[in-house]
Amino acid sequence: MDVRQHDDGSKPGMHDLDLVSEGDVLQGAVEVSAAADGGFIELWNLVNGQGRRIYPDLDGGWMLELRPATRVKPLLQALPALLARWERRGIREVSQRGGFGPASMQASQLGIVRAHQGGTDFPGSVYFTIDLPLDKAGGFVADTGDALALWLGDWLREPRQADVLKKLAASSAPRRHAFILFPGFTTAPFEVADLLMRQSAPLPTVAPNLPTEVTDVWAVSTWDSGDGFRWSETDGWMRFAKSSEIDSQEIVTANHKTDISTCAE
């Protein structure tokens, strides 16, 4: 089975990829999408786009946990002087959770949930992470993968995925595949994302309730660990090995081609 690019930009509403068998017979249409939390990813890119930040006037080794709604420009403008002031005063830990006093108030105003200074091999270094909601940061680890099957049907029916369904419905292919990426900052709850990140996580035991426009569904995280999961009416749930390189910020068509063609044999 060959995987070929279908959407060449020549007209709107084209699905991403074609699955073609010997004799150039069209077997499937594929639309690639991502269950990505755009706000979290944008914040992450803004504060971490340059890797670790080095402020020469600091001792460094700071790890800052930010609120998702943090305004980045005011934060970065105020940060060097604020951290230098904390270092001079011997402040090594600041938290909004149960914290009081000027340092906690200053942190709160800038969107910092928690700040911690530790040892570092890179003087002046400052690192950032994001304070995740409880349903994304952790939860119940189930014995089956049913949470993924139940979630997929609901997600594909959300208004934001209407374009995915429209493109697949417009194709003439007998099989219509939705290929869904789960980046580190995903809209999926923990019990769903965990299945795609955990090594040897259990497959679902129930079929997904897919929209009529979708006959096959693929789910894969951008983490190094875990397997990809695929469902079809004929084969049920199956695992597939994912590409060694999946960009968590962009949908890279070449990578998806490799993933799908490998499992579609």
C-alpha atoms as an extended CHARMM CRD file, in Angstrom:
* protein
*
       265  EXT
         1         1  MET       CA              0.0000000000        0.0000000000        0.0000000000  PROA      1               0.0000000000
         2         2  ASP       CA              1.4360000000        3.3650000000       -1.0600000000  PROA      2               0.0000000000
         3         3  VAL       CA              0.7230000000        6.6200000000        0.7570000000  PROA      3               0.0000000000
         4         4  ARG       CA              0.6100000000        9.6950000000       -1.4530000000  PROA      4               0.0000000000
         5         5  GLN       CA              0.0170000000       13.3560000000       -0.8120000000  PROA      5               0.0000000000
         6         6  HSD       CA             -3.4330000000       14.3810000000       -1.9850000000  PROA      6               0.0000000000
         7         7  ASP       CA             -3.7380000000       17.9560000000       -0.7420000000  PROA      7               0.0000000000
         8         8  ASP       CA             -1.4840000000       19.9100000000       -3.0890000000  PROA      8               0.0000000000
         9         9  GLY       CA             -3.0920000000       23.2560000000       -2.3420000000  PROA      9               0.0000000000
        10        10  SER       CA             -4.7140000000       23.4650000000       -5.7790000000  PROA      10              0.0000000000
        11        11  LYS       CA             -8.2070000000       23.8160000000       -4.3010000000  PROA      11              0.0000000000
        12        12  PRO       CA             -9.8240000000       24.0590000000       -0.8680000000  PROA      12              0.0000000000
        13        13  GLY       CA            -11.3200000000       21.1230000000        1.0100000000  PROA      13              0.0000000000
        14        14  MET       CA             -8.8090000000       18.4660000000       -0.0630000000  PROA      14              0.0000000000
        15        15  HSD       CA             -7.9710000000       15.6470000000        2.3680000000  PROA      15              0.0000000000
        16        16  ASP       CA             -4.3070000000       15.1990000000        3.2500000000  PROA      16              0.0000000000
        17        17  LEU       CA             -3.2660000000       11.7700000000        1.9620000000  PROA      17              0.0000000000
        18        18  ASP       CA             -4.3710000000        8.9210000000       -0.3170000000  PROA      18              0.0000000000
        19        19  LEU       CA             -3.8470000000        5.2010000000        0.3350000000  PROA      19              0.0000000000
        20        20  VAL       CA             -3.2840000000        3.5460000000       -3.0410000000  PROA      20              0.0000000000
        21        21  SER       CA             -2.9390000000       -0.1750000000       -3.7970000000  PROA      21              0.0000000000
        22        22  GLU       CA             -1.2180000000       -1.8310000000       -6.7530000000  PROA      22              0.0000000000
        23        23  GLY       CA             -2.6260000000       -0.6320000000      -10.0170000000  PROA      23              0.0000000000
        24        24  ASP       CA             -3.1510000000        2.8670000000       -8.6200000000  PROA      24              0.0000000000
        25        25  VAL       CA             -6.4880000000        1.8760000000       -7.0830000000  PROA      25              0.0000000000
        26        26  LEU       CA             -7.6160000000        4.3430000000       -4.4120000000  PROA      26              0.0000000000
        27        27  GLN       CA             -8.2560000000        2.4530000000       -1.1740000000  PROA      27              0.0000000000
        28        28  GLY       CA             -8.4280000000        5.1680000000        1.4370000000  PROA      28              0.0000000000
        29        29  ALA       CA             -8.4790000000        8.8840000000        2.1830000000  PROA      29              0.0000000000
        30        30  VAL       CA             -6.6010000000       10.1860000000        5.2080000000  PROA      30              0.0000000000
        31        31  GLU       CA             -7.0830000000       13.4400000000        7.0910000000  PROA      31              0.0000000000
        32        32  VAL       CA             -4.4970000000       14.3070000000        9.7350000000  PROA      32              0.0000000000
        33        33  SER       CA             -5.5080000000       16.3310000000       12.7720000000  PROA      33              0.0000000000
        34        34  ALA       CA             -4.1990000000       17.0480000000       16.2490000000  PROA      34              0.0000000000
        35        35  ALA       CA             -5.9190000000       16.9920000000       19.6320000000  PROA      35              0.0000000000
        36        36  ALA       CA             -3.7720000000       19.9440000000       20.6470000000  PROA      36              0.0000000000
        37        37  ASP       CA             -4.3630000000       22.6630000000       23.2030000000  PROA      37              0.0000000000
        38        38  GLY       CA             -3.3150000000       25.6370000000       21.1240000000  PROA      38              0.0000000000
        39        39  GLY       CA             -3.1300000000       28.0390000000       24.0700000000  PROA      39              0.0000000000
        40        40  PHE       CA             -0.7350000000       25.8380000000       26.0330000000  PROA      40              0.0000000000
        41        41  ILE       CA              1.4460000000       25.1970000000       22.9960000000  PROA      41              0.0000000000
        42        42  GLU       CA              1.6180000000       28.8910000000       22.1290000000  PROA      42              0.0000000000
        43        43  LEU       CA              2.6710000000       29.7720000000       25.6790000000  PROA      43              0.0000000000
        44        44  TRP       CA              5.2690000000       26.9900000000       25.7030000000  PROA      44              0.0000000000
        45        45  ASN       CA              6.7490000000       28.1970000000       22.4080000000  PROA      45              0.0000000000
        46        46  LEU       CA              6.8740000000       31.8100000000       23.5590000000  PROA      46              0.0000000000
        47        47  VAL       CA              8.7720000000       31.0890000000       26.7720000000  PROA      47              0.0000000000
        48        48  ASN       CA             10.8430000000       28.1030000000       25.5830000000  PROA      48              0.0000000000
        49        49  GLY       CA             11.3780000000       28.8910000000       21.9210000000  PROA      49              0.0000000000
        50        50  GLN       CA             15.0380000000       29.7370000000       22.5690000000  PROA      50              0.0000000000
        51        51  GLY       CA             15.6870000000       26.7630000000       24.8410000000  PROA      51              0.0000000000
        52        52  ARG       CA             16.9610000000       27.6670000000       28.3020000000  PROA      52              0.0000000000
        53        53  ARG       CA             17.1630000000       31.3970000000       28.9460000000  PROA      53              0.0000000000
        54        54  ILE       CA             20.3980000000       32.7680000000       30.3900000000  PROA      54              0.0000000000
        55        55  TYR       CA             20.3880000000       36.0010000000       32.3830000000  PROA      55              0.0000000000
        56        56  PRO       CA             24.0430000000       36.9580000000       33.0780000000  PROA      56              0.0000000000
        57        57  ASP       CA             23.2410000000       38.8590000000       36.2800000000  PROA      57              0.0000000000
        58        58  LEU       CA             21.6090000000       35.8410000000       37.9520000000  PROA      58              0.0000000000
        59        59  ASP       CA             23.0050000000       32.8170000000       39.7340000000  PROA      59              0.0000000000
        60        60  GLY       CA             20.2900000000       30.8970000000       37.9100000000  PROA      60              0.0000000000
        61        61  GLY       CA             18.9650000000       27.4060000000       38.2180000000  PROA      61              0.0000000000
        62        62  TRP       CA             15.3920000000       28.7320000000       38.3800000000  PROA      62              0.0000000000
        63        63  MET       CA             12.3800000000       26.6460000000       37.3880000000  PROA      63              0.0000000000
        64        64  LEU       CA              9.1770000000       28.6580000000       36.9510000000  PROA      64              0.0000000000
        65        65  GLU       CA              5.7210000000       27.0980000000       36.7150000000  PROA      65              0.0000000000
        66        66  LEU       CA              3.3470000000       29.4090000000       34.8510000000  PROA      66              0.0000000000
        67        67  ARG       CA             -0.4160000000       29.8160000000       34.6860000000  PROA      67              0.0000000000
        68        68  PRO       CA             -1.8170000000       28.9690000000       31.2160000000  PROA      68              0.0000000000
        69        69  ALA       CA             -3.1100000000       32.5600000000       30.8690000000  PROA      69              0.0000000000
        70        70  THR       CA              0.2610000000       34.1620000000       31.6650000000  PROA      70              0.0000000000
        71        71  ARG       CA              1.0610000000       37.2670000000       29.6410000000  PROA      71              0.0000000000
        72        72  VAL       CA              4.5280000000       36.5220000000       28.3370000000  PROA      72              0.0000000000
        73        73  LYS       CA              5.8330000000       40.0020000000       27.4550000000  PROA      73              0.0000000000
        74        74  PRO       CA              5.3150000000       41.5710000000       30.9210000000  PROA      74              0.0000000000
        75        75  LEU       CA              6.7060000000       38.4010000000       32.5230000000  PROA      75              0.0000000000
        76        76  LEU       CA              9.9280000000       38.3960000000       30.5200000000  PROA      76              0.0000000000
        77        77  GLN       CA             10.4330000000       42.1310000000       30.9820000000  PROA      77              0.0000000000
        78        78  ALA       CA             10.1150000000       41.9600000000       34.7770000000  PROA      78              0.0000000000
        79        79  LEU       CA             11.7970000000       38.6010000000       35.3420000000  PROA      79              0.0000000000
        80        80  PRO       CA             15.5410000000       39.4610000000       35.4350000000  PROA      80              0.0000000000
        81        81  ALA       CA             15.1450000000       42.1830000000       38.0730000000  PROA      81              0.0000000000
        82        82  LEU       CA             12.6340000000       40.1440000000       40.0970000000  PROA      82              0.0000000000
        83        83  LEU       CA             14.7720000000       37.0020000000       40.2420000000  PROA      83              0.0000000000
        84        84  ALA       CA             17.8860000000       39.0500000000       41.0280000000  PROA      84              0.0000000000
        85        85  ARG       CA             16.0340000000       40.6450000000       43.9270000000  PROA      85              0.0000000000
        86        86  TRP       CA             14.9340000000       37.2340000000       45.2310000000  PROA      86              0.0000000000
        87        87  GLU       CA             18.4840000000       35.9060000000       44.9760000000  PROA      87              0.0000000000
        88        88  ARG       CA             19.8970000000       38.8490000000       46.9510000000  PROA      88              0.0000000000
        89        89  ARG       CA             17.3110000000       38.2340000000       49.6690000000  PROA      89              0.0000000000
        90        90  GLY       CA             18.0120000000       34.5070000000       49.7750000000  PROA      90              0.0000000000
        91        91  ILE       CA             14.5490000000       33.5800000000       48.4860000000  PROA      91              0.0000000000
        92        92  ARG       CA             14.7720000000       30.1670000000       46.8270000000  PROA      92              0.0000000000
        93        93  GLU       CA             11.1450000000       29.0270000000       46.8380000000  PROA      93              0.0000000000
        94        94  VAL       CA              8.0010000000       31.0090000000       46.0120000000  PROA      94              0.0000000000
        95        95  SER       CA              4.5090000000       29.5470000000       45.6880000000  PROA      95              0.0000000000
        96        96  GLN       CA              1.0000000000       30.8690000000       45.3020000000  PROA      96              0.0000000000
        97        97  ARG       CA             -0.3570000000       27.7430000000       46.9520000000  PROA      97              0.0000000000
        98        98  GLY       CA             -0.4360000000       28.6310000000       50.6080000000  PROA      98              0.0000000000
        99        99  GLY       CA              2.1700000000       31.3430000000       50.0970000000  PROA      99              0.0000000000
       100       100  PHE       CA              1.9450000000       34.8170000000       51.5910000000  PROA      100             0.0000000000
       101       101  GLY       CA              4.0250000000       37.9580000000       51.5160000000  PROA      101             0.0000000000
       102       102  PRO       CA              5.4840000000       40.2580000000       48.8560000000  PROA      102             0.0000000000
       103       103  ALA       CA              7.2620000000       37.5420000000       46.8610000000  PROA      103             0.0000000000
       104       104  SER       CA              4.0850000000       35.4810000000       46.4470000000  PROA      104             0.0000000000
       105       105  MET       CA              2.1380000000       38.5900000000       45.4290000000  PROA      105             0.0000000000
       106       106  GLN       CA              4.7960000000       39.5470000000       42.8750000000  PROA      106             0.0000000000
       107       107  ALA       CA              4.7530000000       36.0280000000       41.4540000000  PROA      107             0.0000000000
       108       108  SER       CA              0.9610000000       36.0150000000       41.2190000000  PROA      108             0.0000000000
       109       109  GLN       CA              0.8780000000       39.3300000000       39.3620000000  PROA      109             0.0000000000
       110       110  LEU       CA              3.2100000000       37.9230000000       36.6970000000  PROA      110             0.0000000000
       111       111  GLY       CA              1.4190000000       34.5810000000       36.3210000000  PROA      111             0.0000000000
       112       112  ILE       CA              3.9980000000       32.5140000000       38.2210000000  PROA      112             0.0000000000
       113       113  VAL       CA              2.3690000000       29.6780000000       40.1660000000  PROA      113             0.0000000000
       114       114  ARG       CA              5.6120000000       28.3900000000       41.6620000000  PROA      114             0.0000000000
       115       115  ALA       CA              9.2910000000       29.2900000000       41.4540000000  PROA      115             0.0000000000
       116       116  HSD       CA             12.1660000000       27.1650000000       42.7050000000  PROA      116             0.0000000000
       117       117  GLN       CA             15.9110000000       27.6980000000       42.5460000000  PROA      117             0.0000000000
       118       118  GLY       CA             18.2190000000       24.7040000000       42.5870000000  PROA      118             0.0000000000
       119       119  GLY       CA             21.7470000000       23.8370000000       41.6270000000  PROA      119             0.0000000000
       120       120  THR       CA             22.7700000000       24.2550000000       38.0080000000  PROA      120             0.0000000000
       121       121  ASP       CA             25.7040000000       23.7610000000       35.6690000000  PROA      121             0.0000000000
       122       122  PHE       CA             24.5050000000       26.7700000000       33.6680000000  PROA      122             0.0000000000
       123       123  PRO       CA             24.8140000000       30.0280000000       35.6590000000  PROA      123             0.0000000000
       124       124  GLY       CA             21.9800000000       32.4350000000       34.9970000000  PROA      124             0.0000000000
       125       125  SER       CA             19.6850000000       29.7410000000       33.5960000000  PROA      125             0.0000000000
       126       126  VAL       CA             15.8930000000       29.9800000000       33.8560000000  PROA      126             0.0000000000
       127       127  TYR       CA             13.4880000000       27.2390000000       32.7610000000  PROA      127             0.0000000000
       128       128  PHE       CA              9.7200000000       27.2900000000       32.3230000000  PROA      128             0.0000000000
       129       129  THR       CA              6.9080000000       24.7970000000       32.6030000000  PROA      129             0.0000000000
       130       130  ILE       CA              3.1260000000       25.1870000000       32.6760000000  PROA      130             0.0000000000
       131       131  ASP       CA              0.7220000000       24.4910000000       35.5140000000  PROA      131             0.0000000000
       132       132  LEU       CA             -1.6390000000       21.8880000000       34.0560000000  PROA      132             0.0000000000
       133       133  PRO       CA             -5.2530000000       21.4340000000       35.1600000000  PROA      133             0.0000000000
       134       134  LEU       CA             -5.7940000000       18.4500000000       37.4520000000  PROA      134             0.0000000000
       135       135  ASP       CA             -7.5440000000       16.4000000000       34.7400000000  PROA      135             0.0000000000
       136       136  LYS       CA             -4.4840000000       16.7840000000       32.4810000000  PROA      136             0.0000000000
       137       137  ALA       CA             -1.7370000000       16.3400000000       35.0640000000  PROA      137             0.0000000000
       138       138  GLY       CA             -2.8190000000       13.0010000000       36.5040000000  PROA      138             0.0000000000
       139       139  GLY       CA             -5.6650000000       10.6330000000       37.1520000000  PROA      139             0.0000000000
       140       140  PHE       CA             -6.8590000000        7.0550000000       37.2960000000  PROA      140             0.0000000000
       141       141  VAL       CA             -4.8500000000        4.4810000000       35.3280000000  PROA      141             0.0000000000
       142       142  ALA       CA             -7.3820000000        2.0240000000       33.9150000000  PROA      142             0.0000000000
       143       143  ASP       CA             -6.9940000000       -1.6970000000       33.1740000000  PROA      143             0.0000000000
       144       144  THR       CA             -8.4230000000       -1.2400000000       29.6740000000  PROA      144             0.0000000000
       145       145  GLY       CA             -8.0480000000        1.3380000000       26.9410000000  PROA      145             0.0000000000
       146       146  ASP       CA            -11.7860000000        1.9660000000       26.7060000000  PROA      146             0.0000000000
       147       147  ALA       CA            -11.3780000000        5.6470000000       27.6340000000  PROA      147             0.0000000000
       148       148  LEU       CA             -9.6920000000        6.2530000000       24.2720000000  PROA      148             0.0000000000
       149       149  ALA       CA            -12.4630000000        4.5280000000       22.3200000000  PROA      149             0.0000000000
       150       150  LEU       CA            -15.1780000000        6.5020000000       24.0990000000  PROA      150             0.0000000000
       151       151  TRP       CA            -13.3530000000        9.8210000000       23.7720000000  PROA      151             0.0000000000
       152       152  LEU       CA            -12.5420000000        9.5530000000       20.0590000000  PROA      152             0.0000000000
       153       153  GLY       CA            -16.1500000000        9.5740000000       18.8740000000  PROA      153             0.0000000000
       154       154  ASP       CA            -17.0040000000       12.6100000000       20.9860000000  PROA      154             0.0000000000
       155       155  TRP       CA            -13.8940000000       14.5100000000       19.8740000000  PROA      155             0.0000000000
       156       156  LEU       CA            -14.5010000000       13.8840000000       16.1760000000  PROA      156             0.0000000000
       157       157  ARG       CA            -18.0250000000       15.2760000000       16.5510000000  PROA      157             0.0000000000
       158       158  GLU       CA            -16.8630000000       18.5470000000       18.1020000000  PROA      158             0.0000000000
       159       159  PRO       CA            -17.4520000000       21.6370000000       15.9030000000  PROA      159             0.0000000000
       160       160  ARG       CA            -13.6990000000       22.1860000000       15.5960000000  PROA      160             0.0000000000
       161       161  GLN       CA            -13.3780000000       18.8660000000       13.7460000000  PROA      161             0.0000000000
       162       162  ALA       CA            -16.1540000000       19.6420000000       11.2530000000  PROA      162             0.0000000000
       163       163  ASP       CA            -13.5470000000       20.3180000000        8.5630000000  PROA      163             0.0000000000
       164       164  VAL       CA            -12.0190000000       16.8520000000        9.0910000000  PROA      164             0.0000000000
       165       165  LEU       CA            -15.3830000000       15.1770000000        8.5500000000  PROA      165             0.0000000000
       166       166  LYS       CA            -16.2400000000       17.3800000000        5.5800000000  PROA      166             0.0000000000
       167       167  LYS       CA            -13.0020000000       16.5580000000        3.7540000000  PROA      167             0.0000000000
       168       168  LEU       CA            -13.3580000000       12.8180000000        4.3350000000  PROA      168             0.0000000000
       169       169  ALA       CA            -17.0150000000       12.8350000000        3.2800000000  PROA      169             0.0000000000
       170       170  ALA       CA            -16.0890000000       14.5900000000        0.0270000000  PROA      170             0.0000000000
       171       171  SER       CA            -13.5540000000       11.9040000000       -0.9220000000  PROA      171             0.0000000000
       172       172  SER       CA            -14.4290000000        9.0270000000       -3.2420000000  PROA      172             0.0000000000
       173       173  ALA       CA            -12.3960000000        6.5380000000       -1.2030000000  PROA      173             0.0000000000
       174       174  PRO       CA            -14.0620000000        3.4150000000        0.2030000000  PROA      174             0.0000000000
       175       175  ARG       CA            -12.1530000000        3.8300000000        3.5030000000  PROA      175             0.0000000000
       176       176  ARG       CA            -11.8760000000        7.1540000000        5.2870000000  PROA      176             0.0000000000
       177       177  HSD       CA             -9.1450000000        7.4520000000        7.9150000000  PROA      177             0.0000000000
       178       178  ALA       CA             -8.8250000000       10.0580000000       10.6770000000  PROA      178             0.0000000000
       179       179  PHE       CA             -5.2080000000       10.1660000000       11.8790000000  PROA      179             0.0000000000
       180       180  ILE       CA             -5.0210000000       12.0050000000       15.2090000000  PROA      180             0.0000000000
       181       181  LEU       CA             -1.8690000000       13.2830000000       16.9000000000  PROA      181             0.0000000000
       182       182  PHE       CA             -1.7350000000       13.8100000000       20.6640000000  PROA      182             0.0000000000
       183       183  PRO       CA              1.0120000000       16.3320000000       21.5680000000  PROA      183             0.0000000000
       184       184  GLY       CA              2.2860000000       16.8870000000       25.0960000000  PROA      184             0.0000000000
       185       185  PHE       CA             -0.2680000000       19.6670000000       25.5810000000  PROA      185             0.0000000000
       186       186  THR       CA             -3.4110000000       17.9110000000       24.4440000000  PROA      186             0.0000000000
       187       187  THR       CA             -7.1100000000       18.5730000000       24.8440000000  PROA      187             0.0000000000
       188       188  ALA       CA             -7.5890000000       14.9320000000       25.8280000000  PROA      188             0.0000000000
       189       189  PRO       CA             -7.9720000000       14.0770000000       29.5360000000  PROA      189             0.0000000000
       190       190  PHE       CA             -5.2090000000       12.2390000000       31.3620000000  PROA      190             0.0000000000
       191       191  GLU       CA             -6.8460000000        8.8040000000       31.1650000000  PROA      191             0.0000000000
       192       192  VAL       CA             -6.8240000000        9.0720000000       27.3540000000  PROA      192             0.0000000000
       193       193  ALA       CA             -3.3760000000       10.6090000000       26.8300000000  PROA      193             0.0000000000
       194       194  ASP       CA             -1.8420000000        8.1680000000       29.3320000000  PROA      194             0.0000000000
       195       195  LEU       CA             -2.7650000000        5.2070000000       27.1210000000  PROA      195             0.0000000000
       196       196  LEU       CA             -0.7290000000        6.6270000000       24.2380000000  PROA      196             0.0000000000
       197       197  MET       CA              2.2920000000        7.5300000000       26.3730000000  PROA      197             0.0000000000
       198       198  ARG       CA              2.4590000000        4.4890000000       28.6550000000  PROA      198             0.0000000000
       199       199  GLN       CA              4.5740000000        1.5190000000       27.5890000000  PROA      199             0.0000000000
       200       200  SER       CA              2.4250000000       -1.5620000000       26.8480000000  PROA      200             0.0000000000
       201       201  ALA       CA             -0.8140000000        0.2410000000       27.7030000000  PROA      201             0.0000000000
       202       202  PRO       CA             -3.9190000000       -1.9340000000       27.1820000000  PROA      202             0.0000000000
       203       203  LEU       CA             -5.9300000000       -1.6850000000       23.9850000000  PROA      203             0.0000000000
       204       204  PRO       CA             -9.6030000000       -0.7080000000       24.1840000000  PROA      204             0.0000000000
       205       205  THR       CA            -12.0900000000       -3.5550000000       24.4700000000  PROA      205             0.0000000000
       206       206  VAL       CA            -14.9450000000       -1.6630000000       22.7780000000  PROA      206             0.0000000000
       207       207  ALA       CA            -15.3280000000       -0.1500000000       19.3320000000  PROA      207             0.0000000000
       208       208  PRO       CA            -15.3230000000        3.6490000000       18.9900000000  PROA      208             0.0000000000
       209       209  ASN       CA            -18.6270000000        5.2980000000       18.0820000000  PROA      209             0.0000000000
       210       210  LEU       CA            -17.2910000000        7.0830000000       15.0170000000  PROA      210             0.0000000000
       211       211  PRO       CA            -19.1490000000        9.5840000000       12.8500000000  PROA      211             0.0000000000
       212       212  THR       CA            -20.3810000000        8.0820000000        9.5690000000  PROA      212             0.0000000000
       213       213  GLU       CA            -17.7410000000       10.0840000000        7.6730000000  PROA      213             0.0000000000
       214       214  VAL       CA            -14.9530000000        8.0720000000        9.3790000000  PROA      214             0.0000000000
       215       215  THR       CA            -14.3850000000        4.3470000000        8.8800000000  PROA      215             0.0000000000
       216       216  ASP       CA            -10.9100000000        4.0360000000       10.4270000000  PROA      216             0.0000000000
       217       217  VAL       CA             -9.1680000000        5.9470000000       13.1790000000  PROA      217             0.0000000000
       218       218  TRP       CA             -5.5240000000        6.2060000000       14.2330000000  PROA      218             0.0000000000
       219       219  ALA       CA             -4.2460000000        7.7290000000       17.4950000000  PROA      219             0.0000000000
       220       220  VAL       CA             -0.6190000000        8.4140000000       18.3820000000  PROA      220             0.0000000000
       221       221  SER       CA              1.1810000000       10.6540000000       20.8510000000  PROA      221             0.0000000000
       222       222  THR       CA              4.2710000000       12.7160000000       20.0840000000  PROA      222             0.0000000000
       223       223  TRP       CA              6.0670000000       11.2800000000       23.1370000000  PROA      223             0.0000000000
       224       224  ASP       CA              8.9430000000        8.8470000000       22.6410000000  PROA      224             0.0000000000
       225       225  SER       CA              7.2010000000        6.1940000000       24.7310000000  PROA      225             0.0000000000
       226       226  GLY       CA              4.0400000000        4.2740000000       23.9840000000  PROA      226             0.0000000000
       227       227  ASP       CA              2.5120000000        2.7910000000       20.8460000000  PROA      227             0.0000000000
       228       228  GLY       CA              0.0760000000        4.0710000000       18.2840000000  PROA      228             0.0000000000
       229       229  PHE       CA             -3.4430000000        2.5900000000       18.3330000000  PROA      229             0.0000000000
       230       230  ARG       CA             -5.5710000000        1.9380000000       15.2600000000  PROA      230             0.0000000000
       231       231  TRP       CA             -9.1580000000        0.7580000000       14.8370000000  PROA      231             0.0000000000
       232       232  SER       CA            -10.9880000000       -0.5800000000       11.7710000000  PROA      232             0.0000000000
       233       233  GLU       CA            -14.1790000000       -2.5900000000       11.3670000000  PROA      233             0.0000000000
       234       234  THR       CA            -12.3080000000       -5.5330000000        9.8800000000  PROA      234             0.0000000000
       235       235  ASP       CA             -9.3630000000       -5.7570000000       12.2790000000  PROA      235             0.0000000000
       236       236  GLY       CA            -10.6780000000       -4.1150000000       15.4350000000  PROA      236             0.0000000000
       237       237  TRP       CA             -8.0320000000       -2.4890000000       17.6370000000  PROA      237             0.0000000000
       238       238  MET       CA             -4.3660000000       -2.8860000000       16.7090000000  PROA      238             0.0000000000
       239       239  ARG       CA             -1.0520000000       -1.3820000000       17.7780000000  PROA      239             0.0000000000
       240       240  PHE       CA              1.4470000000        0.1800000000       15.4290000000  PROA      240             0.0000000000
       241       241  ALA       CA              4.9960000000        1.4080000000       15.9430000000  PROA      241             0.0000000000
       242       242  LYS       CA              5.2570000000        5.1610000000       15.5600000000  PROA      242             0.0000000000
       243       243  SER       CA              7.9070000000        7.1550000000       13.7630000000  PROA      243             0.0000000000
       244       244  SER       CA             11.0630000000        7.8890000000       15.7320000000  PROA      244             0.0000000000
       245       245  GLU       CA             10.5910000000       11.5870000000       14.9460000000  PROA      245             0.0000000000
       246       246  ILE       CA              7.2290000000       13.2790000000       15.4310000000  PROA      246             0.0000000000
       247       247  ASP       CA              7.2440000000       17.0440000000       15.8010000000  PROA      247             0.0000000000
       248       248  SER       CA              5.0300000000       18.0210000000       18.7390000000  PROA      248             0.0000000000
       249       249  GLN       CA              4.3960000000       21.5150000000       17.4100000000  PROA      249             0.0000000000
       250       250  GLU       CA              3.7660000000       20.8780000000       13.7190000000  PROA      250             0.0000000000
       251       251  ILE       CA              1.9880000000       18.2640000000       11.6280000000  PROA      251             0.0000000000
       252       252  VAL       CA              4.7640000000       16.9430000000        9.4090000000  PROA      252             0.0000000000
       253       253  THR       CA              3.2120000000       15.1580000000        6.4520000000  PROA      253             0.0000000000
       254       254  ALA       CA              6.2570000000       13.0460000000        5.6680000000  PROA      254             0.0000000000
       255       255  ASN       CA              6.2380000000       11.4800000000        9.1210000000  PROA      255             0.0000000000
       256       256  HSD       CA              2.5630000000       10.5910000000        8.8750000000  PROA      256             0.0000000000
       257       257  LYS       CA              3.1360000000        8.9860000000        5.4970000000  PROA      257             0.0000000000
       258       258  THR       CA              5.7250000000        6.6960000000        7.0370000000  PROA      258             0.0000000000
       259       259  ASP       CA              3.4950000000        5.7740000000        9.9650000000  PROA      259             0.0000000000
       260       260  ILE       CA              0.4390000000        4.9650000000        7.8840000000  PROA      260             0.0000000000
       261       261  SER       CA              2.1790000000        3.1270000000        5.0560000000  PROA      261             0.0000000000
       262       262  THR       CA              4.0540000000        0.9050000000        7.5080000000  PROA      262             0.0000000000
       263       263  CYS       CA              0.8440000000       -0.2820000000        9.1740000000  PROA      263             0.0000000000
       264       264  ALA       CA             -1.2990000000       -0.3860000000        6.0560000000  PROA      264             0.0000000000
       265       265  GLU       CA              0.6440000000       -3.1850000000        4.4330000000  PROA      265             0.0000000000
